[in-house]
Amino acid sequence: MADQSEKNEKTLERSADGELSGSDGAEIDFVEWTEDEENRLVRKLDFLLMPLLVLGFFALQLDRGNIGNALTDNFFKDVGITQNQFNVGQQLLSLGIILLEIPSNLILYRIGPTIWIGGQIIAWGLVATCQAFQKGLPAYMVTRLLLGLCEAGFIPACLFTMTRWYKSNETSKRFSWFFIGNTVASAMTGIIAYGILHMRGVAGLAGWQWLFILEGIFTILVGFAFLAVFPESASHPVSLLKLRYFSERESRILHQRVLKDDPTKAQASRNVKWAEIKGALTNWRLIPHIGFTIVGLAPASAFGSYAPTLVAGFGFEKLRSNALSSIANRALVHSTDANLRYAILTISIAVSWPWHAVNGSWLALNAKSAGERSVTLAIHIMSANCAGIVGKQLFRSEDSPLYVNGFTIIVGLTSAAVVLSGLANLQYFLLNGRKFARSGLQYTY
């Protein structure tokens, strides 16, 4: 972790009249509060902010992952595409996210989370719903790209928003809670799909069409709820419906406790400075993070699209395979024991990405300013979507049904991720340890 104590002493000072000055030079009316009072406010924050953010991530993962379930309902035949063309479309989704990830977070920095994040949810919800009526390769490619463009920036926007409300030692836990939305959606999407896909024939529509329609409408409703309820900022915790969740004193405490912990979070401008963008783009310390995010998440991306198909390939009935992949490789690729292969696949999916949240918290804590933190988190999620581009080609039609080459590559990628993760640990152990040594403080690794 960066040396927060040293940074606070330099950038947050109390003047003779008892007022605080942040890193932007603005004076802040100082109030005193007790630890119990602060703890109550944090619990209140948790119940107000986190459910909305988690619900948004839940909707995101539903709309990203449901196409994997659609494959078991004659999606290729109905739309008129091949497996390898499907892979390219999945890559376009990741490309769309990469293209607008940083611009999206620059807009977030300017207009705030309520309007931007809520608007994003509604936008991709509309695209996700319209996927139900795609026909042919061009329509498939366009809808996947549009879905990625509309989703771009959502995850780093939510992570950055959390850093504006929580202190440095509180963010890692909240980042992990946020990613629970992804986990729950991944666990439930197959079970939900199992029920919806049985609607094939209702109103003349295929099961996969109902899957996109119903889950897309759910996402749109989540977006409107976010717009209506989510508070603007810690200094002005009021929603668009003018719901005020905290008293004036509580608002001051929420704002000041974060600034006292890290004065760089004082947002003097609604624009990210070029120096902050340059600082994030040229920060060589990000290289191990980017590397192990790409190679570490690529297998998870592949499993995300093909888990139901893989389970069906083990010999389970197609629709049942959607449910089985939710309840829940090279060495067993030739095994005839379907239950054993299913168990190993489930374990592989379970451990393939939970470290991603900690990685993001790591980067947020070591950013030098609010603007740089925003861009850094965008780069972090861009790396995850680069992993999506890699992962979407790991399982190819010519390698089916055993996917020997695919699982061999996954072993290599995972091994590389372990090495790069070790390098990231080493660099912070050395660099942050030296910072604390120079300041005379004890560094706990």
Short mmCIF file of C-alpha atoms in Angstrom, two decimals:
data_model
loop_
_atom_site.label_atom_id
_atom_site.label_comp_id
_atom_site.label_asym_id
_atom_site.label_seq_id
_atom_site.Cartn_x
_atom_site.Cartn_y
_atom_site.Cartn_z
CA MET A 1 0.00 0.00 0.00
CA ALA A 2 1.22 3.53 -0.70
CA ASP A 3 2.45 5.56 2.27
CA GLN A 4 -0.88 7.16 3.18
CA SER A 5 0.30 8.69 6.47
CA GLU A 6 3.14 10.61 4.85
CA LYS A 7 0.83 11.75 2.04
CA ASN A 8 -1.82 12.98 4.50
CA GLU A 9 0.65 15.09 6.46
CA LYS A 10 1.77 16.86 3.31
CA THR A 11 -1.59 17.49 1.66
CA LEU A 12 -4.11 17.93 4.46
CA GLU A 13 -3.52 20.70 6.97
CA ARG A 14 -5.65 22.39 9.61
CA SER A 15 -5.50 26.16 9.60
CA ALA A 16 -5.44 28.40 12.68
CA ASP A 17 -9.23 28.83 12.58
CA GLY A 18 -9.78 25.09 12.73
CA GLU A 19 -10.61 24.41 9.07
CA LEU A 20 -9.13 21.71 6.88
CA SER A 21 -7.55 22.26 3.49
CA GLY A 22 -7.54 19.46 0.94
CA SER A 23 -5.10 18.85 -1.89
CA ASP A 24 -7.14 21.24 -4.03
CA GLY A 25 -6.58 24.07 -1.57
CA ALA A 26 -10.26 24.33 -0.69
CA GLU A 27 -11.18 24.83 2.95
CA ILE A 28 -13.35 22.25 4.67
CA ASP A 29 -15.46 22.96 7.75
CA PHE A 30 -14.04 20.55 10.31
CA VAL A 31 -16.25 18.43 12.55
CA GLU A 32 -15.31 15.95 15.24
CA TRP A 33 -16.83 12.48 15.40
CA THR A 34 -16.50 9.31 17.43
CA GLU A 35 -15.41 5.92 16.17
CA ASP A 36 -18.84 4.46 16.94
CA GLU A 37 -20.52 7.24 14.98
CA GLU A 38 -18.29 6.58 12.00
CA ASN A 39 -18.86 2.83 12.18
CA ARG A 40 -22.63 3.36 12.11
CA LEU A 41 -22.29 5.57 9.04
CA VAL A 42 -20.15 2.97 7.26
CA ARG A 43 -22.75 0.29 7.94
CA LYS A 44 -25.42 2.63 6.59
CA LEU A 45 -23.29 3.18 3.49
CA ASP A 46 -22.93 -0.56 3.01
CA PHE A 47 -26.69 -1.06 3.02
CA LEU A 48 -27.29 1.91 0.70
CA LEU A 49 -24.53 1.76 -1.91
CA MET A 50 -23.36 -1.82 -2.18
CA PRO A 51 -26.70 -3.52 -3.02
CA LEU A 52 -27.21 -1.16 -5.98
CA LEU A 53 -23.68 -1.65 -7.28
CA VAL A 54 -23.82 -5.42 -6.80
CA LEU A 55 -27.22 -5.58 -8.51
CA GLY A 56 -25.80 -3.67 -11.49
CA PHE A 57 -22.92 -6.14 -11.77
CA PHE A 58 -25.39 -9.01 -11.47
CA ALA A 59 -27.32 -7.62 -14.45
CA LEU A 60 -24.09 -7.10 -16.40
CA GLN A 61 -23.01 -10.70 -15.96
CA LEU A 62 -26.46 -12.01 -16.85
CA ASP A 63 -26.39 -10.13 -20.16
CA ARG A 64 -22.81 -11.17 -20.92
CA GLY A 65 -23.14 -14.80 -19.90
CA ASN A 66 -26.58 -15.75 -21.15
CA ILE A 67 -25.35 -16.25 -24.70
CA GLY A 68 -23.35 -19.24 -23.47
CA ASN A 69 -26.62 -20.77 -22.30
CA ALA A 70 -28.29 -19.86 -25.60
CA LEU A 71 -25.84 -22.16 -27.40
CA THR A 72 -27.62 -25.19 -25.97
CA ASP A 73 -30.91 -24.06 -27.55
CA ASN A 74 -29.97 -24.24 -31.26
CA PHE A 75 -28.61 -20.67 -31.25
CA PHE A 76 -26.08 -21.35 -34.03
CA LYS A 77 -28.71 -22.86 -36.32
CA ASP A 78 -31.44 -20.29 -35.59
CA VAL A 79 -29.17 -17.26 -36.09
CA GLY A 80 -27.17 -18.82 -38.92
CA ILE A 81 -23.59 -18.62 -37.62
CA THR A 82 -20.77 -21.08 -36.91
CA GLN A 83 -18.86 -21.70 -33.69
CA ASN A 84 -15.77 -19.84 -34.91
CA GLN A 85 -17.91 -16.89 -36.04
CA PHE A 86 -19.47 -16.92 -32.58
CA ASN A 87 -15.98 -16.64 -31.08
CA VAL A 88 -15.24 -13.54 -33.21
CA GLY A 89 -18.46 -11.92 -32.04
CA GLN A 90 -17.46 -12.53 -28.43
CA GLN A 91 -14.13 -10.88 -29.19
CA LEU A 92 -15.96 -7.86 -30.61
CA LEU A 93 -17.80 -7.46 -27.31
CA SER A 94 -14.46 -7.30 -25.49
CA LEU A 95 -13.06 -4.94 -28.14
CA GLY A 96 -16.00 -2.57 -27.70
CA ILE A 97 -15.33 -2.42 -23.97
CA ILE A 98 -11.62 -1.78 -24.51
CA LEU A 99 -12.25 1.06 -26.99
CA LEU A 100 -14.46 3.11 -24.66
CA GLU A 101 -13.15 2.09 -21.24
CA ILE A 102 -10.98 5.16 -20.60
CA PRO A 103 -13.33 7.69 -22.32
CA SER A 104 -16.19 6.30 -20.24
CA ASN A 105 -14.33 6.93 -17.00
CA LEU A 106 -13.40 10.45 -18.08
CA ILE A 107 -17.12 11.13 -18.54
CA LEU A 108 -17.87 9.54 -15.15
CA TYR A 109 -15.32 11.87 -13.54
CA ARG A 110 -17.14 14.84 -15.06
CA ILE A 111 -20.85 14.07 -14.57
CA GLY A 112 -20.80 11.72 -11.58
CA PRO A 113 -21.85 8.09 -11.05
CA THR A 114 -25.63 8.34 -10.74
CA ILE A 115 -26.45 9.54 -14.24
CA TRP A 116 -23.54 7.86 -16.02
CA ILE A 117 -23.73 4.40 -14.45
CA GLY A 118 -27.54 4.35 -14.45
CA GLY A 119 -27.61 5.45 -18.10
CA GLN A 120 -25.11 2.77 -19.03
CA ILE A 121 -27.21 0.02 -17.45
CA ILE A 122 -30.30 1.11 -19.37
CA ALA A 123 -28.33 1.40 -22.64
CA TRP A 124 -26.84 -2.09 -22.57
CA GLY A 125 -30.16 -3.47 -21.29
CA LEU A 126 -31.85 -2.21 -24.46
CA VAL A 127 -29.16 -3.78 -26.64
CA ALA A 128 -29.33 -7.03 -24.69
CA THR A 129 -33.10 -7.18 -25.23
CA CYS A 130 -32.81 -6.47 -28.96
CA GLN A 131 -30.43 -9.42 -29.31
CA ALA A 132 -33.51 -11.60 -29.27
CA PHE A 133 -34.34 -10.52 -32.83
CA GLN A 134 -30.93 -10.93 -34.48
CA LYS A 135 -30.68 -13.01 -37.64
CA GLY A 136 -27.55 -13.67 -39.64
CA LEU A 137 -23.86 -12.97 -39.11
CA PRO A 138 -23.92 -9.13 -39.57
CA ALA A 139 -26.68 -8.69 -36.97
CA TYR A 140 -24.87 -10.97 -34.52
CA MET A 141 -21.58 -9.09 -34.92
CA VAL A 142 -23.21 -5.65 -34.58
CA THR A 143 -25.18 -6.52 -31.44
CA ARG A 144 -22.11 -7.99 -29.70
CA LEU A 145 -20.05 -4.89 -30.52
CA LEU A 146 -22.83 -2.56 -29.38
CA LEU A 147 -23.23 -4.49 -26.14
CA GLY A 148 -19.52 -4.07 -25.44
CA LEU A 149 -19.57 -0.35 -26.27
CA CYS A 150 -22.51 0.24 -23.93
CA GLU A 151 -20.98 -1.81 -21.11
CA ALA A 152 -17.59 -0.07 -21.41
CA GLY A 153 -16.49 1.56 -18.19
CA PHE A 154 -19.17 0.11 -15.92
CA ILE A 155 -16.89 -2.00 -13.72
CA PRO A 156 -14.08 0.59 -13.25
CA ALA A 157 -16.75 3.28 -12.76
CA CYS A 158 -18.24 1.30 -9.88
CA LEU A 159 -14.81 0.57 -8.40
CA PHE A 160 -13.81 4.23 -8.64
CA THR A 161 -17.12 5.31 -7.11
CA MET A 162 -16.45 3.08 -4.10
CA THR A 163 -13.08 4.76 -3.54
CA ARG A 164 -14.92 8.11 -3.26
CA TRP A 165 -17.08 6.85 -0.38
CA TYR A 166 -14.74 4.49 1.49
CA LYS A 167 -11.34 4.84 3.15
CA SER A 168 -8.30 3.00 1.84
CA ASN A 169 -8.47 0.21 4.41
CA GLU A 170 -12.16 -0.33 3.59
CA THR A 171 -11.99 -0.63 -0.20
CA SER A 172 -10.62 -4.18 -0.61
CA LYS A 173 -13.56 -5.69 1.25
CA ARG A 174 -16.08 -3.61 -0.74
CA PHE A 175 -14.39 -4.48 -4.02
CA SER A 176 -14.83 -8.14 -3.08
CA TRP A 177 -18.48 -7.60 -2.20
CA PHE A 178 -18.99 -5.88 -5.54
CA PHE A 179 -17.67 -8.88 -7.43
CA ILE A 180 -20.16 -11.07 -5.57
CA GLY A 181 -22.67 -9.74 -8.12
CA ASN A 182 -20.60 -11.40 -10.83
CA THR A 183 -20.27 -14.61 -8.86
CA VAL A 184 -23.97 -14.90 -8.04
CA ALA A 185 -24.95 -14.19 -11.66
CA SER A 186 -22.46 -16.77 -12.91
CA ALA A 187 -23.89 -19.27 -10.43
CA MET A 188 -27.52 -18.52 -11.28
CA THR A 189 -27.47 -17.76 -15.02
CA GLY A 190 -27.58 -21.42 -15.99
CA ILE A 191 -30.35 -22.24 -13.53
CA ILE A 192 -32.40 -19.27 -14.73
CA ALA A 193 -31.71 -20.25 -18.34
CA TYR A 194 -32.78 -23.82 -17.62
CA GLY A 195 -36.28 -22.54 -16.85
CA ILE A 196 -36.51 -19.84 -19.53
CA LEU A 197 -35.21 -22.00 -22.36
CA HIS A 198 -38.20 -24.28 -21.86
CA MET A 199 -40.33 -21.40 -23.17
CA ARG A 200 -39.33 -22.32 -26.75
CA GLY A 201 -42.48 -22.05 -28.86
CA VAL A 202 -44.25 -19.50 -26.62
CA ALA A 203 -45.49 -16.65 -28.88
CA GLY A 204 -43.59 -18.30 -31.69
CA LEU A 205 -40.19 -17.46 -30.16
CA ALA A 206 -37.21 -19.67 -29.39
CA GLY A 207 -36.11 -20.25 -25.80
CA TRP A 208 -32.93 -18.25 -26.33
CA GLN A 209 -35.00 -15.30 -27.56
CA TRP A 210 -37.03 -15.31 -24.35
CA LEU A 211 -33.76 -15.52 -22.43
CA PHE A 212 -32.50 -12.27 -23.99
CA ILE A 213 -35.88 -10.51 -23.70
CA LEU A 214 -36.59 -11.28 -20.04
CA GLU A 215 -33.06 -10.71 -18.76
CA GLY A 216 -32.74 -7.55 -20.87
CA ILE A 217 -35.94 -6.10 -19.40
CA PHE A 218 -34.68 -6.95 -15.91
CA THR A 219 -31.49 -4.98 -16.64
CA ILE A 220 -33.45 -1.94 -17.84
CA LEU A 221 -35.45 -1.93 -14.60
CA VAL A 222 -32.21 -2.12 -12.60
CA GLY A 223 -30.93 0.92 -14.53
CA PHE A 224 -33.99 3.00 -13.71
CA ALA A 225 -33.77 1.97 -10.04
CA PHE A 226 -30.11 3.05 -9.99
CA LEU A 227 -30.96 6.45 -11.50
CA ALA A 228 -33.72 7.01 -8.99
CA VAL A 229 -31.98 5.91 -5.79
CA PHE A 230 -28.17 6.17 -5.98
CA PRO A 231 -26.80 9.26 -4.14
CA GLU A 232 -24.71 11.83 -6.02
CA SER A 233 -21.57 11.99 -3.85
CA ALA A 234 -20.24 11.79 -0.28
CA SER A 235 -20.34 15.59 -0.01
CA HIS A 236 -23.89 15.70 -1.44
CA PRO A 237 -25.56 12.34 -0.71
CA VAL A 238 -28.87 13.08 -2.43
CA SER A 239 -30.52 11.03 -5.21
CA LEU A 240 -32.12 12.33 -8.42
CA LEU A 241 -35.50 11.85 -6.72
CA LYS A 242 -34.23 14.22 -3.99
CA LEU A 243 -34.03 11.42 -1.44
CA ARG A 244 -31.61 12.56 1.25
CA TYR A 245 -30.12 9.66 3.18
CA PHE A 246 -27.87 11.51 5.65
CA SER A 247 -28.14 14.57 7.86
CA GLU A 248 -25.90 17.60 7.27
CA ARG A 249 -23.55 16.46 10.01
CA GLU A 250 -23.41 12.91 8.64
CA SER A 251 -22.67 14.27 5.16
CA ARG A 252 -19.72 16.25 6.51
CA ILE A 253 -18.38 13.22 8.35
CA LEU A 254 -18.68 11.04 5.23
CA HIS A 255 -16.80 13.59 3.17
CA GLN A 256 -14.12 14.51 5.69
CA ARG A 257 -13.26 11.01 6.86
CA VAL A 258 -12.34 10.02 3.31
CA LEU A 259 -10.26 13.16 2.77
CA LYS A 260 -8.44 12.73 6.07
CA ASP A 261 -7.57 9.18 5.04
CA ASP A 262 -6.45 10.21 1.52
CA PRO A 263 -6.52 13.94 0.61
CA THR A 264 -5.88 13.15 -3.07
CA LYS A 265 -9.57 12.21 -3.22
CA ALA A 266 -10.43 15.91 -3.02
CA GLN A 267 -11.76 16.46 -6.53
CA ALA A 268 -10.86 20.06 -7.36
CA SER A 269 -11.91 19.72 -10.99
CA ARG A 270 -14.48 17.74 -12.91
CA ASN A 271 -11.89 16.98 -15.55
CA VAL A 272 -9.05 14.48 -15.30
CA LYS A 273 -5.79 16.30 -15.90
CA TRP A 274 -3.53 15.24 -18.77
CA ALA A 275 -0.72 14.71 -16.25
CA GLU A 276 -2.92 12.17 -14.43
CA ILE A 277 -3.75 10.34 -17.66
CA LYS A 278 -0.08 10.32 -18.65
CA GLY A 279 0.90 9.13 -15.18
CA ALA A 280 -1.41 6.14 -15.43
CA LEU A 281 -0.46 5.26 -19.01
CA THR A 282 3.29 5.43 -18.31
CA ASN A 283 3.26 3.71 -14.91
CA TRP A 284 5.54 0.71 -15.46
CA ARG A 285 4.33 -0.82 -12.19
CA LEU A 286 1.08 -1.68 -13.97
CA ILE A 287 2.83 -4.07 -16.36
CA PRO A 288 2.71 -7.17 -14.09
CA HIS A 289 -0.92 -6.39 -13.27
CA ILE A 290 -1.86 -6.07 -16.92
CA GLY A 291 0.05 -9.24 -17.76
CA PHE A 292 -1.41 -11.54 -15.15
CA THR A 293 -4.90 -10.08 -15.65
CA ILE A 294 -4.78 -11.00 -19.35
CA VAL A 295 -3.29 -14.49 -19.00
CA GLY A 296 -5.08 -15.23 -15.73
CA LEU A 297 -8.58 -14.28 -16.86
CA ALA A 298 -8.39 -15.70 -20.39
CA PRO A 299 -9.30 -19.21 -19.19
CA ALA A 300 -12.17 -17.79 -17.13
CA SER A 301 -13.44 -15.99 -20.22
CA ALA A 302 -13.36 -19.21 -22.22
CA PHE A 303 -15.24 -21.12 -19.51
CA GLY A 304 -17.77 -18.28 -19.29
CA SER A 305 -18.84 -18.81 -22.90
CA TYR A 306 -18.49 -22.56 -23.16
CA ALA A 307 -19.15 -24.08 -19.72
CA PRO A 308 -22.66 -25.31 -20.64
CA THR A 309 -21.39 -26.63 -23.98
CA LEU A 310 -18.50 -28.42 -22.27
CA VAL A 311 -20.85 -30.01 -19.75
CA ALA A 312 -23.17 -31.10 -22.56
CA GLY A 313 -20.14 -32.62 -24.25
CA PHE A 314 -19.54 -34.77 -21.17
CA GLY A 315 -22.77 -36.59 -22.06
CA PHE A 316 -25.37 -34.64 -20.07
CA GLU A 317 -28.67 -33.57 -21.68
CA LYS A 318 -28.41 -30.12 -23.28
CA LEU A 319 -30.80 -28.04 -21.18
CA ARG A 320 -29.77 -29.82 -17.98
CA SER A 321 -26.16 -28.88 -18.73
CA ASN A 322 -27.07 -25.21 -18.18
CA ALA A 323 -28.15 -25.92 -14.61
CA LEU A 324 -25.20 -28.22 -13.96
CA SER A 325 -22.63 -25.65 -15.13
CA SER A 326 -24.10 -23.15 -12.63
CA ILE A 327 -23.94 -25.42 -9.55
CA ALA A 328 -20.74 -25.74 -9.95
CA ASN A 329 -8.72 -30.42 -17.29
CA ARG A 330 -5.88 -31.30 -19.42
CA ALA A 331 -5.12 -34.41 -17.34
CA LEU A 332 -8.71 -35.60 -17.63
CA VAL A 333 -9.38 -34.54 -21.20
CA HIS A 334 -9.57 -38.17 -22.37
CA SER A 335 -11.40 -39.42 -19.28
CA THR A 336 -14.71 -41.22 -19.79
CA ASP A 337 -15.90 -40.33 -16.27
CA ALA A 338 -18.35 -37.50 -16.98
CA ASN A 339 -18.99 -36.79 -13.28
CA LEU A 340 -15.28 -36.43 -12.51
CA ARG A 341 -14.72 -34.15 -15.49
CA TYR A 342 -17.71 -32.04 -14.42
CA ALA A 343 -16.33 -31.74 -10.87
CA ILE A 344 -12.91 -30.60 -12.10
CA LEU A 345 -14.51 -28.09 -14.48
CA THR A 346 -16.61 -26.68 -11.63
CA ILE A 347 -13.56 -26.28 -9.39
CA SER A 348 -11.64 -24.65 -12.25
CA ILE A 349 -14.39 -22.07 -12.79
CA ALA A 350 -14.69 -21.41 -9.05
CA VAL A 351 -11.02 -20.44 -8.65
CA SER A 352 -10.40 -18.90 -12.07
CA TRP A 353 -11.13 -15.26 -11.30
CA PRO A 354 -11.95 -14.31 -7.62
CA TRP A 355 -8.46 -12.76 -7.27
CA HIS A 356 -9.53 -10.14 -9.85
CA ALA A 357 -11.23 -7.97 -7.19
CA VAL A 358 -8.11 -7.91 -5.00
CA ASN A 359 -6.02 -6.96 -8.00
CA GLY A 360 -8.25 -3.92 -8.61
CA SER A 361 -8.05 -2.85 -4.97
CA TRP A 362 -4.27 -3.18 -5.14
CA LEU A 363 -4.15 -0.75 -8.06
CA ALA A 364 -6.59 1.72 -6.49
CA LEU A 365 -4.60 1.94 -3.26
CA ASN A 366 -1.36 2.70 -5.10
CA ALA A 367 -2.70 5.41 -7.43
CA LYS A 368 -1.29 8.89 -6.77
CA SER A 369 -4.46 10.95 -7.38
CA ALA A 370 -8.19 10.62 -7.97
CA GLY A 371 -7.84 11.20 -11.71
CA GLU A 372 -5.00 8.71 -12.05
CA ARG A 373 -7.00 6.21 -9.99
CA SER A 374 -9.92 6.53 -12.43
CA VAL A 375 -7.71 5.89 -15.49
CA THR A 376 -5.77 3.10 -13.74
CA LEU A 377 -8.96 1.19 -12.92
CA ALA A 378 -10.06 1.62 -16.53
CA ILE A 379 -6.76 0.11 -17.71
CA HIS A 380 -7.29 -2.73 -15.24
CA ILE A 381 -10.65 -3.65 -16.77
CA MET A 382 -9.31 -3.11 -20.30
CA SER A 383 -6.78 -5.81 -19.46
CA ALA A 384 -9.60 -8.09 -18.34
CA ASN A 385 -11.30 -7.60 -21.69
CA CYS A 386 -8.05 -8.26 -23.53
CA ALA A 387 -8.25 -11.56 -21.69
CA GLY A 388 -11.70 -11.93 -23.20
CA ILE A 389 -10.28 -11.50 -26.69
CA VAL A 390 -7.73 -14.24 -25.98
CA GLY A 391 -10.12 -16.54 -24.14
CA LYS A 392 -12.86 -16.46 -26.75
CA GLN A 393 -10.61 -18.33 -29.21
CA LEU A 394 -9.39 -21.07 -26.85
CA PHE A 395 -12.22 -23.45 -27.72
CA ARG A 396 -12.49 -23.80 -31.50
CA SER A 397 -14.66 -26.10 -33.59
CA GLU A 398 -11.72 -27.98 -35.11
CA ASP A 399 -10.52 -28.83 -31.57
CA SER A 400 -13.88 -30.21 -30.37
CA PRO A 401 -15.18 -32.20 -28.61
CA LEU A 402 -12.17 -32.80 -26.31
CA TYR A 403 -10.46 -29.41 -26.87
CA VAL A 404 -7.00 -30.84 -26.22
CA ASN A 405 -5.24 -27.74 -27.61
CA GLY A 406 -7.54 -25.41 -25.70
CA PHE A 407 -6.89 -27.00 -22.33
CA THR A 408 -3.15 -27.19 -23.04
CA ILE A 409 -3.05 -23.44 -23.70
CA ILE A 410 -5.06 -22.82 -20.51
CA VAL A 411 -2.39 -24.63 -18.48
CA GLY A 412 0.30 -22.41 -20.01
CA LEU A 413 -1.66 -19.19 -19.44
CA THR A 414 -2.36 -20.05 -15.81
CA SER A 415 1.31 -20.82 -15.19
CA ALA A 416 2.31 -17.45 -16.67
CA ALA A 417 -0.26 -15.72 -14.43
CA VAL A 418 1.34 -17.24 -11.33
CA VAL A 419 4.77 -15.92 -12.34
CA LEU A 420 3.49 -12.40 -13.10
CA SER A 421 1.53 -12.28 -9.86
CA GLY A 422 4.75 -13.10 -8.00
CA LEU A 423 6.52 -10.22 -9.77
CA ALA A 424 3.76 -7.80 -8.76
CA ASN A 425 4.07 -8.90 -5.13
CA LEU A 426 7.83 -8.49 -5.26
CA GLN A 427 7.76 -5.00 -6.71
CA TYR A 428 5.40 -3.68 -4.03
CA PHE A 429 7.32 -5.44 -1.28
CA LEU A 430 10.50 -3.65 -2.40
CA LEU A 431 9.17 -0.24 -3.53
CA ASN A 432 6.59 0.40 -0.82
CA GLY A 433 8.95 -1.01 1.81
CA ARG A 434 11.52 1.60 0.81
CA LYS A 435 8.91 4.39 1.04
CA PHE A 436 8.00 3.40 4.56
CA ALA A 437 11.66 3.08 5.52
CA ARG A 438 12.34 6.65 4.33
CA SER A 439 9.35 7.97 6.30
CA GLY A 440 10.37 6.12 9.45
CA LEU A 441 7.09 4.18 9.57
CA GLN A 442 6.69 0.44 9.89
CA TYR A 443 5.64 -1.33 6.70
CA THR A 444 3.40 -4.37 7.06
CA TYR A 445 3.36 -6.54 3.97
#
